[in-house]
JSON list of C-alpha atoms in Angstrom, two decimals:
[
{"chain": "A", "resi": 1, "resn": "UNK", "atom": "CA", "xyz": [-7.78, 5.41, -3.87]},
{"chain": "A", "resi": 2, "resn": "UNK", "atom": "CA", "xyz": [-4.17, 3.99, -3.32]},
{"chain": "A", "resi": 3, "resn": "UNK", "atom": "CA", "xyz": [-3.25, 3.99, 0.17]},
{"chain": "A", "resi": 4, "resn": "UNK", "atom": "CA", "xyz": [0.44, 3.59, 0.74]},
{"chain": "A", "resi": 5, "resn": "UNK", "atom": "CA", "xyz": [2.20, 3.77, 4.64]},
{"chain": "A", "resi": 6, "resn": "UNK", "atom": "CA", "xyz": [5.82, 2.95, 5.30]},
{"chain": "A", "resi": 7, "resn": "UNK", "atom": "CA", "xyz": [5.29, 0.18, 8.32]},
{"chain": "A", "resi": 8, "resn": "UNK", "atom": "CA", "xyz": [3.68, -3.28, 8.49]},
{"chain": "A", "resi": 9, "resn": "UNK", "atom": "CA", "xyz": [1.65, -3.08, 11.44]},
{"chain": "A", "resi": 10, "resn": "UNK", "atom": "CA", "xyz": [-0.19, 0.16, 9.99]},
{"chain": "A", "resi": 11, "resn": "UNK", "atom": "CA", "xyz": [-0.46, -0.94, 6.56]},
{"chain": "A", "resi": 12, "resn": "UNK", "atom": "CA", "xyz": [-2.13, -4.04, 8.01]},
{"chain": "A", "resi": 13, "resn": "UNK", "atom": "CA", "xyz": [-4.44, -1.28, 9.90]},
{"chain": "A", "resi": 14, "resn": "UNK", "atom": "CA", "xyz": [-5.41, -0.07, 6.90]},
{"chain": "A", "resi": 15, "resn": "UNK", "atom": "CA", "xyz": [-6.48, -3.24, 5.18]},
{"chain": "A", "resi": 16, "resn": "UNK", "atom": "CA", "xyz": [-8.81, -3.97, 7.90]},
{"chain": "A", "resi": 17, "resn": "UNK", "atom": "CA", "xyz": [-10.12, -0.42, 7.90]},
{"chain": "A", "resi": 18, "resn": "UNK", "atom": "CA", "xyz": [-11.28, -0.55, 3.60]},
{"chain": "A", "resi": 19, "resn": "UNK", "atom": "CA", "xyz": [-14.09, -1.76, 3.15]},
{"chain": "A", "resi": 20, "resn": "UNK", "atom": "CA", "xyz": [-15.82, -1.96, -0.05]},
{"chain": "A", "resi": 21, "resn": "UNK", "atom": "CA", "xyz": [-19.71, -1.48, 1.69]},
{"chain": "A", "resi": 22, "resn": "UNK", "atom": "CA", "xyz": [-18.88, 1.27, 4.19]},
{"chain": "A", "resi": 23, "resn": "UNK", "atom": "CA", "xyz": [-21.57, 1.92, 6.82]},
{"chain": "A", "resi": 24, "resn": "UNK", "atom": "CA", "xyz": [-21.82, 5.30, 8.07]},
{"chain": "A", "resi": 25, "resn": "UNK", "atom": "CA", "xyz": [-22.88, 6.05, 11.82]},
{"chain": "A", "resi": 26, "resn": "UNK", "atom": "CA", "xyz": [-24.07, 9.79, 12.86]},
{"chain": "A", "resi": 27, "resn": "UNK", "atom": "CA", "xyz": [-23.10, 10.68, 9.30]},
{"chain": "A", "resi": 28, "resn": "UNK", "atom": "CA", "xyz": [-19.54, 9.75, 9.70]},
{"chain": "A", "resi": 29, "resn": "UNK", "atom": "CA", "xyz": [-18.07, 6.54, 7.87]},
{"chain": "A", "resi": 30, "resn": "UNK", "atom": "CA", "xyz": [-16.72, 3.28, 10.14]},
{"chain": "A", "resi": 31, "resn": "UNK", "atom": "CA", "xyz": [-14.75, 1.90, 7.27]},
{"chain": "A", "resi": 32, "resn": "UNK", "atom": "CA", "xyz": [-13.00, 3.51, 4.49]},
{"chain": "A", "resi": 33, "resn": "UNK", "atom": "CA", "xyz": [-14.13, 3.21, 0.89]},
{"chain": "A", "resi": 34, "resn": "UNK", "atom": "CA", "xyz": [-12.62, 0.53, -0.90]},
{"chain": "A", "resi": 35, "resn": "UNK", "atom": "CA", "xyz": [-10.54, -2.35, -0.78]},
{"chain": "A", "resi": 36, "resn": "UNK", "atom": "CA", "xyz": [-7.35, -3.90, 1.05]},
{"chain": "A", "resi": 37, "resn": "UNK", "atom": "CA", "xyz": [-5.69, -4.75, -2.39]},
{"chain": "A", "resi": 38, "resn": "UNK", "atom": "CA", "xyz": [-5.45, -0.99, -3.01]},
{"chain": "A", "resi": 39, "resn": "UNK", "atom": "CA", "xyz": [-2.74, -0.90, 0.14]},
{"chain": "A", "resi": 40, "resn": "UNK", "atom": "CA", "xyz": [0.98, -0.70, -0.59]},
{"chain": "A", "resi": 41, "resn": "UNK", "atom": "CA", "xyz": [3.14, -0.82, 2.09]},
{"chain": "A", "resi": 42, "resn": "UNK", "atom": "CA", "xyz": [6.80, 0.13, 1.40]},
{"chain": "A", "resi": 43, "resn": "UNK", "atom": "CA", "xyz": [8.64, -0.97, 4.23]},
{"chain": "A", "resi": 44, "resn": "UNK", "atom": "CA", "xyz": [12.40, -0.53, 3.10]},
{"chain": "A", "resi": 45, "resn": "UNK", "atom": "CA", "xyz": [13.57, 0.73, 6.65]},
{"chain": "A", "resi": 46, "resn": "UNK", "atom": "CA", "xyz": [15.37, 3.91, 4.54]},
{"chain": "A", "resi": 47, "resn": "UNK", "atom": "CA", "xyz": [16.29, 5.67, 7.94]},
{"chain": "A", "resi": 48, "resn": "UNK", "atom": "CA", "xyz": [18.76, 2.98, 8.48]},
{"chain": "A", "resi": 49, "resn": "UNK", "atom": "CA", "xyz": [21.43, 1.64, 6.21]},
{"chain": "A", "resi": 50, "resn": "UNK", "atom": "CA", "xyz": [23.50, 2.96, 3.07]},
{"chain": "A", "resi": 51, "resn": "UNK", "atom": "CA", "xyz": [20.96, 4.91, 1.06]},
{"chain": "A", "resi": 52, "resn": "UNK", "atom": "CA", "xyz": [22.65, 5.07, -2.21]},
{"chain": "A", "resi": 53, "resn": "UNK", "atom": "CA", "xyz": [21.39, 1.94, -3.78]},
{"chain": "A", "resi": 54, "resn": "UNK", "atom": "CA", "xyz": [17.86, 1.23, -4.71]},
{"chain": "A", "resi": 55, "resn": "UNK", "atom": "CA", "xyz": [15.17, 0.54, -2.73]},
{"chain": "A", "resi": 56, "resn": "UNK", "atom": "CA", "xyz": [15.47, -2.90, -4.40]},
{"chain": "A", "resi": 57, "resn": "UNK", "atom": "CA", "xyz": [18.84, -3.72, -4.49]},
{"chain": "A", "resi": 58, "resn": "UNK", "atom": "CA", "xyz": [20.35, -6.63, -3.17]},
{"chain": "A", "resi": 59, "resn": "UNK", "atom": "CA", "xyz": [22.02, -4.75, -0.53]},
{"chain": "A", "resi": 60, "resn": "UNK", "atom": "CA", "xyz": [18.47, -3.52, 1.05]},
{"chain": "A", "resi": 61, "resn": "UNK", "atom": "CA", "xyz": [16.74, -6.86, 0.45]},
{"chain": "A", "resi": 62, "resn": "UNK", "atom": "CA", "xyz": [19.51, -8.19, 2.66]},
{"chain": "A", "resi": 63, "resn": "UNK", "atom": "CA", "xyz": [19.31, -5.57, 4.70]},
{"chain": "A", "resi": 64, "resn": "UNK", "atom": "CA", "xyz": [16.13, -6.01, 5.50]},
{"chain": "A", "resi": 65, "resn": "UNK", "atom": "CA", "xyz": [16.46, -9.35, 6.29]},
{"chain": "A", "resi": 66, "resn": "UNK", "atom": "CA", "xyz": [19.29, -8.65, 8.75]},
{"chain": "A", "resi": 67, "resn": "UNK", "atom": "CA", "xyz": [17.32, -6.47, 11.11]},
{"chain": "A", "resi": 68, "resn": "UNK", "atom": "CA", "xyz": [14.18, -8.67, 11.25]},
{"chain": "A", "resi": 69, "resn": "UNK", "atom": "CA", "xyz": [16.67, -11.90, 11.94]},
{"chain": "A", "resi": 70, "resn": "UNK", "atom": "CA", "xyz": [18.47, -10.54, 14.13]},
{"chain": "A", "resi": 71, "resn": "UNK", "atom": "CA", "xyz": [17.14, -11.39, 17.20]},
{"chain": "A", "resi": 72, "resn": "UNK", "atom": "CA", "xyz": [16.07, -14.77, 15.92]},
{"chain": "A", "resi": 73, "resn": "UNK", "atom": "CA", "xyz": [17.18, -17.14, 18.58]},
{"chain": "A", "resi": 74, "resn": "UNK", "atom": "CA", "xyz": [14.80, -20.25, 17.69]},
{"chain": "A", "resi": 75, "resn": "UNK", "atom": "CA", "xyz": [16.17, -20.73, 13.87]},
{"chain": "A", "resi": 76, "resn": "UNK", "atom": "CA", "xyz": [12.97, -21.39, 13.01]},
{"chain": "A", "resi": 77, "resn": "UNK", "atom": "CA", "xyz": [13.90, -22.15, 8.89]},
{"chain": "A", "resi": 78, "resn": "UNK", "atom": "CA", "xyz": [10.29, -21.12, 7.83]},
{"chain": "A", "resi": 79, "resn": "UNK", "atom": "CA", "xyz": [10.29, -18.25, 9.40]},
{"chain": "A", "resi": 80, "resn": "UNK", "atom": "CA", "xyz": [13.27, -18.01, 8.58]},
{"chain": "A", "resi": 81, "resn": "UNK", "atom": "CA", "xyz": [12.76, -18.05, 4.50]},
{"chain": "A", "resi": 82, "resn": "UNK", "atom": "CA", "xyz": [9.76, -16.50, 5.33]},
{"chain": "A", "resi": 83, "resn": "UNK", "atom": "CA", "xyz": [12.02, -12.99, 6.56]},
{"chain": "A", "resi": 84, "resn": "UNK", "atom": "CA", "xyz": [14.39, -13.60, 3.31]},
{"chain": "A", "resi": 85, "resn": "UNK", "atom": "CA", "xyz": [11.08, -13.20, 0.86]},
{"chain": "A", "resi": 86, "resn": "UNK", "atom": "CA", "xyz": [10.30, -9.92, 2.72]},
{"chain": "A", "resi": 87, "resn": "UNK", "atom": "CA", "xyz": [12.82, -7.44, 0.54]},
{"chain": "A", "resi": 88, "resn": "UNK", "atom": "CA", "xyz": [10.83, -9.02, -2.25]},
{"chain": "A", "resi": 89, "resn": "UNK", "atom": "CA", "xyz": [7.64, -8.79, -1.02]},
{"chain": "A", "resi": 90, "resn": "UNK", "atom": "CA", "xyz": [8.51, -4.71, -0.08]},
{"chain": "A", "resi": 91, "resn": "UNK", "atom": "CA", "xyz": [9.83, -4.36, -4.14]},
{"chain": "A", "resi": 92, "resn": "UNK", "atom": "CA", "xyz": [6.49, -6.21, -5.43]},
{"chain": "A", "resi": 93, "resn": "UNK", "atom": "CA", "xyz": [5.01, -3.79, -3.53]},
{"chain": "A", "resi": 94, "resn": "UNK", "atom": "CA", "xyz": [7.07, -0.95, -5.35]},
{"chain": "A", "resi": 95, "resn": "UNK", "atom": "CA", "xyz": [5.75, -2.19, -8.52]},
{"chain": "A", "resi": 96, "resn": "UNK", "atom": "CA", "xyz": [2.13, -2.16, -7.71]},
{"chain": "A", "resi": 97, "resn": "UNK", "atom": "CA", "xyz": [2.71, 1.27, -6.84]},
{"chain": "A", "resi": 98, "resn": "UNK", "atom": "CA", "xyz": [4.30, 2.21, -10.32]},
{"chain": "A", "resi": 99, "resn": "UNK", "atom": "CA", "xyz": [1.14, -0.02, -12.03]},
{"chain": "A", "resi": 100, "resn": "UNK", "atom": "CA", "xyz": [-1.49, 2.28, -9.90]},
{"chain": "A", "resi": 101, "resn": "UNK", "atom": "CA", "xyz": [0.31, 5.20, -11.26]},
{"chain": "A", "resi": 102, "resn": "UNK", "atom": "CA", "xyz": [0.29, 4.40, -14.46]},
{"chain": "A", "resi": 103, "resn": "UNK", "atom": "CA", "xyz": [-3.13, 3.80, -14.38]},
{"chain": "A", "resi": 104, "resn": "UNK", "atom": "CA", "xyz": [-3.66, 7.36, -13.25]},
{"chain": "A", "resi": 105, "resn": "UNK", "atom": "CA", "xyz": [-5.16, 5.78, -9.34]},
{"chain": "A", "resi": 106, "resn": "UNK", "atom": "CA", "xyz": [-5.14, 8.68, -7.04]},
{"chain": "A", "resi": 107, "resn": "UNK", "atom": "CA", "xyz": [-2.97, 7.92, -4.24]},
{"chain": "A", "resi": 108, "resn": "UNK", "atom": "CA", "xyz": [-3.16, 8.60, -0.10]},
{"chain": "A", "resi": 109, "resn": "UNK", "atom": "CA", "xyz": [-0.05, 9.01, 1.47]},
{"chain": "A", "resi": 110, "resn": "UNK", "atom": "CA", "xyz": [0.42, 8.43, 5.29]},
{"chain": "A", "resi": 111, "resn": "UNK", "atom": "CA", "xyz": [3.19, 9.06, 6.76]},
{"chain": "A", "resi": 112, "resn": "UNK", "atom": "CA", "xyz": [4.38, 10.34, 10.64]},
{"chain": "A", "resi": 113, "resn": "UNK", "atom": "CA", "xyz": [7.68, 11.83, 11.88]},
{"chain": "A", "resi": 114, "resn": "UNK", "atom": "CA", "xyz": [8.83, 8.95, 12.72]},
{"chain": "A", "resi": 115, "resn": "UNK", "atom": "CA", "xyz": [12.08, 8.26, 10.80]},
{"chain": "A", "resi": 116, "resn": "UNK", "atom": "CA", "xyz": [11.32, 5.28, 8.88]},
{"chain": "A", "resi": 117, "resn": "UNK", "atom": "CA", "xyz": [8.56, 7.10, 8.22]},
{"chain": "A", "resi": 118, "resn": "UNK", "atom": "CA", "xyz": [9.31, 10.11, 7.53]},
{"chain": "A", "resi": 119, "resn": "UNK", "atom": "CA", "xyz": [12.23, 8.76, 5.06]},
{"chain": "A", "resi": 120, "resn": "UNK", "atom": "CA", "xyz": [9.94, 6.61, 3.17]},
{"chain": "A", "resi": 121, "resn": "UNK", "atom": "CA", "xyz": [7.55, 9.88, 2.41]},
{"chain": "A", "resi": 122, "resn": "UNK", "atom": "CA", "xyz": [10.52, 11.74, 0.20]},
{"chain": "A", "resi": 123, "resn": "UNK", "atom": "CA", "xyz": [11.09, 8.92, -1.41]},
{"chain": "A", "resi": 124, "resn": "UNK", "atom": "CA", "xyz": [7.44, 8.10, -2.57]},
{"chain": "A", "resi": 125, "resn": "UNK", "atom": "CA", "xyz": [7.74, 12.19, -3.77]},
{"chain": "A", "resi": 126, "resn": "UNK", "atom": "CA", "xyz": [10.71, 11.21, -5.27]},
{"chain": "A", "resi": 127, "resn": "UNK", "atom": "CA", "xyz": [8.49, 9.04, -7.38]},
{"chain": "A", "resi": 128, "resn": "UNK", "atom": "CA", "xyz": [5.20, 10.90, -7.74]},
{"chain": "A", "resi": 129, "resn": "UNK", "atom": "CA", "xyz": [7.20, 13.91, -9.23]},
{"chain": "A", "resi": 130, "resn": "UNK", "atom": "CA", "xyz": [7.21, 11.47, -12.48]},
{"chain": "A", "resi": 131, "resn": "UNK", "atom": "CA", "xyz": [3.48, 11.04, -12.17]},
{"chain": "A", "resi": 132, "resn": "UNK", "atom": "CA", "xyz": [0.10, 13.31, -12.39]},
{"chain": "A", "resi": 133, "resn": "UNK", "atom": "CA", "xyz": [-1.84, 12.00, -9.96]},
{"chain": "A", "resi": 134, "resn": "UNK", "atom": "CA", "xyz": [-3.74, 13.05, -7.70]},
{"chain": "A", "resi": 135, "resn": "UNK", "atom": "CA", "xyz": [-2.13, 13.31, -4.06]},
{"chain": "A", "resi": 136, "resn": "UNK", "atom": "CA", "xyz": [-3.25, 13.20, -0.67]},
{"chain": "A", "resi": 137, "resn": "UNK", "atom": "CA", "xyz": [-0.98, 13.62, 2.17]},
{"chain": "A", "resi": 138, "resn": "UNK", "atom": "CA", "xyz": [-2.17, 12.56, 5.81]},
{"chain": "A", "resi": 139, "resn": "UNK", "atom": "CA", "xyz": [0.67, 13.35, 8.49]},
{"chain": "A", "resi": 140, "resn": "UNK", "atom": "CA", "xyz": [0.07, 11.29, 11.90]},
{"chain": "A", "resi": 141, "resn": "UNK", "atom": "CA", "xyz": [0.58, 12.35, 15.27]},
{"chain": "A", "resi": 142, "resn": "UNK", "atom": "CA", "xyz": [4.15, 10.30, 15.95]},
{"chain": "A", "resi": 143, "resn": "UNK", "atom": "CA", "xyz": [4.78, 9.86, 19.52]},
{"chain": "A", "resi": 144, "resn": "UNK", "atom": "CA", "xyz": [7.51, 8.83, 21.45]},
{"chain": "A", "resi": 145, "resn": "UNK", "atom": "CA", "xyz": [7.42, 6.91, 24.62]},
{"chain": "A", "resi": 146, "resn": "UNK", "atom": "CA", "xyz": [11.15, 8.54, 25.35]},
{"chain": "A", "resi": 147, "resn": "UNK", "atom": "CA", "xyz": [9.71, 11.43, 27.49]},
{"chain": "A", "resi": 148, "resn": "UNK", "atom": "CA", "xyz": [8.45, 9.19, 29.78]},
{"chain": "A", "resi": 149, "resn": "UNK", "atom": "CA", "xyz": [12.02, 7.58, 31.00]},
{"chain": "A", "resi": 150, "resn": "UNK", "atom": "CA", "xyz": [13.31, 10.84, 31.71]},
{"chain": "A", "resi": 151, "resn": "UNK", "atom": "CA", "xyz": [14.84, 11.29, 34.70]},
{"chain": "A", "resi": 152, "resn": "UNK", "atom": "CA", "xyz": [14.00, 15.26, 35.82]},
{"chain": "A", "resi": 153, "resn": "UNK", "atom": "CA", "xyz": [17.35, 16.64, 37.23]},
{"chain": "A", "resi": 154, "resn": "UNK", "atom": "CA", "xyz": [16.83, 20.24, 39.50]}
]
């Protein structure tokens, strides 16, 4: 099954969670069947920025690279090239997507409330409504540390 999640830290979560041997404790499974090449993250940041280009365009690849450079102070010009590949790295990812669908892979979809999030989701539907896939949708508990700096006022 294709897993596909809209961030990088839990899309790199889930690769270390498939697991092609999964061991099961008190009947339950520590790993989840399969392997880390069937995770796409789509990472296009589509709760910021103008929406009505492509996912690939230009404009979001550069995007993209704007918001993780940003607070680059070192200049570091690997890293550097490294955060101009990533708007091509996120539309490679697109097109394994499209090459699991073709291929009629069933397909997880994990998403949270979060906006990024939450953004990415309808446009994955936006997609699948082309498809006839199977679809499973997992929504995760999205939590915001923003409660906590309250100030209570009586």
């Amino acid at each position: 099954m294709v897993e596909i999640l809209f961030g990088e830290s839990s899309a790199g979560s889930m690769k270390a969670a498939k697991c092609e041997n999964v061991e099961y404790k008190n009947g339950q499974p520590l790993w989840i069947q399969g392997s880390s090449d069937e995770v796409i993250c789509l990472g296009f940041m589509l709760d910021m920025g103008y929406i009505g280009e492509v996912v690939d365009s230009q404009y979001r690849k550069d995007f993209i690279y704007s918001m993780y450079a940003k607070n680059q102070w070192e200049q570091d010009e690997e890293y550097d090239n490294e955060l101009k590949k990533l708007g091509d790295v996120y539309a490679g990812e697109l097109v394994r997507l499209i090459r699991f669908l073709e291929g009629g892979e069933p397909v997880r979809i994990w998403y949270s409330d979060a906006p990024y999030s939450r953004c990415g989701f309808y446009h994955v539907c936006s997609i699948l409504k082309n498809y006839p896939n199977e679809v499973t949708v997992v929504c995760l508990l999205y939590t915001s540390d923003a409660a906590d700096d309250l100030i209570g006022v009586d």
